Short mmCIF file of C-alpha atoms and ligand atoms in Angstrom, two decimals:
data_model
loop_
_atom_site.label_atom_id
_atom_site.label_comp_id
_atom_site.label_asym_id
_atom_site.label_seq_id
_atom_site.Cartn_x
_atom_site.Cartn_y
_atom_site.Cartn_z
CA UNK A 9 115.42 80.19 92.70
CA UNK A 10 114.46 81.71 96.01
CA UNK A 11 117.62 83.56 97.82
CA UNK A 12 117.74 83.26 101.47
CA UNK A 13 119.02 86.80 102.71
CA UNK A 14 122.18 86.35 105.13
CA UNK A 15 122.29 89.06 108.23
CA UNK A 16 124.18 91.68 106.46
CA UNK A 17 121.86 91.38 103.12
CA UNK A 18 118.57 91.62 106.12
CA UNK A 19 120.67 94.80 107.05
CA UNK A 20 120.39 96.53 103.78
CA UNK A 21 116.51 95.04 103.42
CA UNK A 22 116.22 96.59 106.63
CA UNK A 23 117.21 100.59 105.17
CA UNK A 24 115.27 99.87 102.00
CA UNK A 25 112.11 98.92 104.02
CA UNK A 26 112.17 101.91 106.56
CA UNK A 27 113.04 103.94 103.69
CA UNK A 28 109.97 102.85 101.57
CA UNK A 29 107.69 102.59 104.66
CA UNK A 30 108.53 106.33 105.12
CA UNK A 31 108.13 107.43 101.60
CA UNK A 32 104.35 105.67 101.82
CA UNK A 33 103.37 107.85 104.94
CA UNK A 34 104.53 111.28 102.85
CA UNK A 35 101.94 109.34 100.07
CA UNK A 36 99.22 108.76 102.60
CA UNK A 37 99.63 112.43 104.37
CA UNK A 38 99.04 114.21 101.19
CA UNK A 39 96.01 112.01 100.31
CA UNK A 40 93.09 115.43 100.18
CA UNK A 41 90.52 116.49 97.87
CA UNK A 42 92.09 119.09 95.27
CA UNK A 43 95.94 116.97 95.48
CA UNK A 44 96.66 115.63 92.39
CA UNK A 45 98.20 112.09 92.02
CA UNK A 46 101.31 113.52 90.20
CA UNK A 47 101.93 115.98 92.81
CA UNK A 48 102.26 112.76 95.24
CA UNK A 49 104.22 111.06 92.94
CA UNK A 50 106.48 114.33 92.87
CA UNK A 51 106.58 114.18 96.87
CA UNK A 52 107.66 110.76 97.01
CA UNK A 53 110.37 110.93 94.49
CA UNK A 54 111.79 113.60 96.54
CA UNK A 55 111.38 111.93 99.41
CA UNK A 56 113.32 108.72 98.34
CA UNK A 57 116.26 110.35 96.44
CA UNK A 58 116.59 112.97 99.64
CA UNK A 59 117.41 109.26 101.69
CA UNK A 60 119.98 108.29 98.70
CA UNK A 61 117.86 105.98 97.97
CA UNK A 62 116.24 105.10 94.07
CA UNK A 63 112.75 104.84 93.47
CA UNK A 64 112.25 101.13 92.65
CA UNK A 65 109.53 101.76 90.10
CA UNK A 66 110.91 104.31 88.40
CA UNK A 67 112.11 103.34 84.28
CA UNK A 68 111.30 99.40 85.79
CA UNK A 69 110.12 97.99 82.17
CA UNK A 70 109.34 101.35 81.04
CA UNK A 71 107.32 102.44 83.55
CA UNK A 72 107.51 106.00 83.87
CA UNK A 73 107.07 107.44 87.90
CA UNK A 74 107.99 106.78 91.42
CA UNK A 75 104.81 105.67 92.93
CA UNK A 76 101.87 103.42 91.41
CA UNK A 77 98.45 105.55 92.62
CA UNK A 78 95.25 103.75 91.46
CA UNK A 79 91.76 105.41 92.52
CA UNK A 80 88.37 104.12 92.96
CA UNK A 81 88.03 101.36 91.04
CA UNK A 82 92.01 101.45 89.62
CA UNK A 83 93.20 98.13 91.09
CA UNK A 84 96.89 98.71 90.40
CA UNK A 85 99.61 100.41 88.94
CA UNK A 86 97.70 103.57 87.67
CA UNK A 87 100.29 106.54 86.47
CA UNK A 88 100.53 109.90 88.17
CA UNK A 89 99.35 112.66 86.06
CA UNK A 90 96.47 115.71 86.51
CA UNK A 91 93.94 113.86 88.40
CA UNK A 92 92.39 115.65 91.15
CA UNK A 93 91.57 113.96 93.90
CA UNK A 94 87.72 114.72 95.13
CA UNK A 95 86.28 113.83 98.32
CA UNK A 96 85.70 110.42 98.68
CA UNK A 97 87.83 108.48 96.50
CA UNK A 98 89.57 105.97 97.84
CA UNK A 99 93.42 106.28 96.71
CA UNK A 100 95.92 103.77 96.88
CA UNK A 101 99.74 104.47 96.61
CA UNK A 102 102.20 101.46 95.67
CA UNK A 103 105.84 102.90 96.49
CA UNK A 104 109.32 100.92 96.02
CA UNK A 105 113.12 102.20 96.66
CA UNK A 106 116.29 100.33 96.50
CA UNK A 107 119.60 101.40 98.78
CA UNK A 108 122.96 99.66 99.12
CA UNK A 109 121.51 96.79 96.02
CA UNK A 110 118.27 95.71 98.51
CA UNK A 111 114.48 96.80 97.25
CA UNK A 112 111.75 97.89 99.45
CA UNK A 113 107.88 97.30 97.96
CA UNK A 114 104.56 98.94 99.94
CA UNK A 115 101.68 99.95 99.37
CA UNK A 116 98.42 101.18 101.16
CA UNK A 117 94.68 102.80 99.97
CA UNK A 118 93.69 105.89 101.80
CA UNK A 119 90.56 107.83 102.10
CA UNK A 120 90.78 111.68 100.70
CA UNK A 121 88.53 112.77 103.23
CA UNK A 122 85.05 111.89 104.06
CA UNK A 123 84.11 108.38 102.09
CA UNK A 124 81.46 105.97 102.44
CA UNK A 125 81.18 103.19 105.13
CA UNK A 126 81.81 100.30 102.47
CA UNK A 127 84.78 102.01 101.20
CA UNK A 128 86.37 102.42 104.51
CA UNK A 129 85.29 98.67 105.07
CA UNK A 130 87.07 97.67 101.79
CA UNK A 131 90.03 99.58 103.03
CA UNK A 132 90.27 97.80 106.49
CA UNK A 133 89.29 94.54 105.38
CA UNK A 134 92.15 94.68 102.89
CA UNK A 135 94.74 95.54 105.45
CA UNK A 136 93.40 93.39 107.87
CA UNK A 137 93.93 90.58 105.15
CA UNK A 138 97.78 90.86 105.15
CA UNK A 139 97.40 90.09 108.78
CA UNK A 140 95.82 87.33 108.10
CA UNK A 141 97.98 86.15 105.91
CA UNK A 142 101.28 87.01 107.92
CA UNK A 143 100.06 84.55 110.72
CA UNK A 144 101.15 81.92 108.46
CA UNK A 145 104.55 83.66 107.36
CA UNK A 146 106.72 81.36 109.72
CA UNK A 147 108.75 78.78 109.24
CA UNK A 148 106.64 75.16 109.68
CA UNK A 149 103.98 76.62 107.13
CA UNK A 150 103.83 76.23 102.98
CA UNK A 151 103.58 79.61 100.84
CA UNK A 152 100.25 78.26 99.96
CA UNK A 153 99.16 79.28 103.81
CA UNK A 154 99.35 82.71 103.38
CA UNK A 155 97.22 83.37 100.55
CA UNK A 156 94.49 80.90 101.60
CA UNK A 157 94.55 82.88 104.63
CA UNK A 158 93.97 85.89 103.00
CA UNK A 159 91.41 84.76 100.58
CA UNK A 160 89.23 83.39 103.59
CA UNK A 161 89.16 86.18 105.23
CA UNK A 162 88.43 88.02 102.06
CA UNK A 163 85.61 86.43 100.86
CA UNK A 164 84.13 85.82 104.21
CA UNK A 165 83.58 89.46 104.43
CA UNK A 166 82.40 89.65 101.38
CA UNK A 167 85.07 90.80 98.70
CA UNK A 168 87.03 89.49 96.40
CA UNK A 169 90.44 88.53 95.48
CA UNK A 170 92.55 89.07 92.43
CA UNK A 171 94.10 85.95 90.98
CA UNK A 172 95.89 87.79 87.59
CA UNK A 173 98.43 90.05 89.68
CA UNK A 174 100.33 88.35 92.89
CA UNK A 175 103.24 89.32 95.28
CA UNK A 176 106.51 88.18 95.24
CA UNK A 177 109.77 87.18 96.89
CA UNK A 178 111.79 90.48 96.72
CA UNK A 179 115.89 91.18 97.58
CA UNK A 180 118.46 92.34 94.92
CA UNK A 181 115.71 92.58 92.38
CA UNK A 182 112.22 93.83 93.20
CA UNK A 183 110.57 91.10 91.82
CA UNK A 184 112.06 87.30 92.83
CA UNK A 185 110.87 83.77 92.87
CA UNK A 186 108.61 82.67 94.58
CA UNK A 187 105.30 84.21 93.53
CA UNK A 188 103.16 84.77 96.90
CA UNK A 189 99.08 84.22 95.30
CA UNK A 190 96.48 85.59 97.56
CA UNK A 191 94.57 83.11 97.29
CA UNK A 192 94.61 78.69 96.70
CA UNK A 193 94.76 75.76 98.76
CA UNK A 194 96.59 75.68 102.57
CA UNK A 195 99.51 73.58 102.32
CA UNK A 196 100.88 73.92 98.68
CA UNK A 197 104.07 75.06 97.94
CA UNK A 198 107.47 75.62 99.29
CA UNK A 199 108.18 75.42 102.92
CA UNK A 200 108.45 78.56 104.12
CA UNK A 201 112.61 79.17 105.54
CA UNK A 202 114.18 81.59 107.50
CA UNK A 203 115.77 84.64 105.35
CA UNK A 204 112.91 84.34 102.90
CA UNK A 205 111.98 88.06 101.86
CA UNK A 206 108.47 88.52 100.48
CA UNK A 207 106.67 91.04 99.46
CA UNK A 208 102.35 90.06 100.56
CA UNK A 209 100.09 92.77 98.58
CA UNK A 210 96.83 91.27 98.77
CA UNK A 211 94.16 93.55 96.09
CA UNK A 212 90.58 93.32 96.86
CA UNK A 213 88.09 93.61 94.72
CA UNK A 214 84.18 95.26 96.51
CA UNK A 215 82.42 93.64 93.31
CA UNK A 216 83.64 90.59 91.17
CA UNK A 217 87.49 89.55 91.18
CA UNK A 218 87.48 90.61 87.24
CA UNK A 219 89.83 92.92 86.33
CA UNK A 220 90.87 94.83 83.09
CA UNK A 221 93.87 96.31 81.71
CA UNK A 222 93.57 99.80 80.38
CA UNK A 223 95.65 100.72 76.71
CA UNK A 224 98.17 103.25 78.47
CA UNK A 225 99.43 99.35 79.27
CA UNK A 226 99.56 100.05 83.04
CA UNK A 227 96.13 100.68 85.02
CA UNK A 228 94.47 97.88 85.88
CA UNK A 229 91.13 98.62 87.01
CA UNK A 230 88.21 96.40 88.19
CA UNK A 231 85.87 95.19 84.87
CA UNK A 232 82.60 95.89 87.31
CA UNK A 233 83.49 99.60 87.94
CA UNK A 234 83.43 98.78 91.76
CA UNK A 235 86.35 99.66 94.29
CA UNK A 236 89.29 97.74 95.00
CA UNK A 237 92.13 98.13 97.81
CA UNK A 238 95.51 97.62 98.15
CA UNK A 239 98.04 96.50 100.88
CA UNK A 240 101.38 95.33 100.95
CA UNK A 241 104.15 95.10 103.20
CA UNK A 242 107.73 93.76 102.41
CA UNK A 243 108.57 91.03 104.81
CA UNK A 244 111.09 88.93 106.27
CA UNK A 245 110.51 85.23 107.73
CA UNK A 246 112.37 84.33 110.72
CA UNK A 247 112.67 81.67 112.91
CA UNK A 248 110.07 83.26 115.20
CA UNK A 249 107.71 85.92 114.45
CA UNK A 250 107.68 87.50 110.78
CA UNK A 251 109.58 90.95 110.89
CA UNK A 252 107.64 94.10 109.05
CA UNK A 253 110.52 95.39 106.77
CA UNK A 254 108.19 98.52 105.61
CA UNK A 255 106.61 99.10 109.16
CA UNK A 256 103.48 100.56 108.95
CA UNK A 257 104.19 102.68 112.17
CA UNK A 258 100.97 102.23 113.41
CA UNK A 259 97.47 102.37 112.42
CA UNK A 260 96.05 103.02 108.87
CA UNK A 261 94.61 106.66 108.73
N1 MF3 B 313 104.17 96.68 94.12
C1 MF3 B 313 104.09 96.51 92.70
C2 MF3 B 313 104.68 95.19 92.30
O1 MF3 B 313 105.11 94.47 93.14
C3 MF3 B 313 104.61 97.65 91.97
C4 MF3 B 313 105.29 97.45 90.68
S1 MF3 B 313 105.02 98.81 89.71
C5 MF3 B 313 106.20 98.80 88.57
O2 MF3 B 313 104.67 94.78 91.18
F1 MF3 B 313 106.10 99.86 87.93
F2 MF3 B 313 107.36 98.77 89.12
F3 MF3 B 313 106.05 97.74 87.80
CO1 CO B 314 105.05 94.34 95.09
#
């Protein structure tokens, strides 16, 4: 069942997003060779329970940090730990908190430092992706719009989409009906409404869409060994333009 938030619901979607928004830009500052991913994931914890907020990821089915942060050719949901981060990898950070019962869910990829030109065009064709896609996040289009949107634009520059992992209609619970592909068909699914909240993470694939999962049961990474990018924004559809709930505050690096 897809809930349709009411104004004082938006209001508490509203503090969860600039809360998670925020707790993304401490992820992205810290992105430099000789960080390691668990000392981000310590930073954003702080960061999050400093607001009185909860990281959303945290203990959610077991898993066991505050922040996803998958590098190189990590699609997804790799685990903080003792990884150093070099110059050039390309690091993405997936971050989630929940105030007042309402869930926040972002994520970005970041260079650490100098890294190649395709890289940094993986990273901007991903983002730019979600734009594509949020043209279509207004009420008069399907769900289906969005991720067609997002796969054209994709794969007209050359990438690939994921099909196995998706985004998702987020509120109460960080993960809700309906599931938001990033790819298909234009004009499938429901009708998009006003006081739908979804959460559009569109992961991009340099080489083949294939991905695996590793045996910690968590990291996905791309079967190739290529790159892949990440971007996601929580959202809410109104009856004009879509609203940003985790505001990027302006540009990516
Ligand atoms: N943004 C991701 C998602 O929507 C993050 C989930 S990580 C998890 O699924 F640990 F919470 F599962
Ligand atoms: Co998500």
């Amino acid at each position: 069942m897809i809930t349709l938030k009411s104004g004082h619901e938006i209001e508490a979607m509203r503090r969860a997003g600039k809360i998670t928004a925020a707790a993304r830009a401490v992820a992205r500052d810290m992105v430099k060779p000789g960080v390691t991913t668990q000392q981000i994931d310590q930073a954003v914890y702080r960061f999050i329970t400093s607001q009185g907020a909860v990281p959303s990821f945290l203990h959610y089915s077991g898993y066991p940090a505050s922040a996803c942060i998958s590098v190189n050719d990590e699609v997804i949901h790799g685990i903080p730990g003792p990884r150093v981060l070099q110059e050039g990898d390309i690091v993405s950070v997936d971050v989630g908190a929940c105030i007042d019962g309402f869930h926040g869910d972002c994520a970005g990829t970041y260079p650490c430092g100098q890294v190649s030109d395709e890289a940094m065009r993986l990273i901007r064709v991903t983002q730019q992706s979600f734009f594509e896609g949020l043209r279509y996040a207004r009420e008069g289009y399907r769900l289906s719009d969005i991720g067609a949107a997002i796969q054209r634009y994709v794969e007209s520059n050359g990438f690939s989409v994921v099909r196995e992992f998706v985004g998702h209609g987020i509120g109460r619970h960080l993960h809700e009906a309906p599931e938001v592909p990033n790819y298909g068909k234009p004009g499938h699914g429901t009708r998009l409404l006003r006081g739908m909240t979804l959460a559009v993470e569109p992961m991009v694939n340099m080489g083949t869409a294939a991905i695996r999962q590793l045996s910690d049961g968590w990291t996905v990474k791309t079967l190739d060994g290529q790159y892949a990018a990440h971007y996601e924004n929580t959202i809410f559809i109104t009856d004009g333009d879509p609203e940003l709930l985790t505001d990027p505050e302006g540009s990516l690096v």
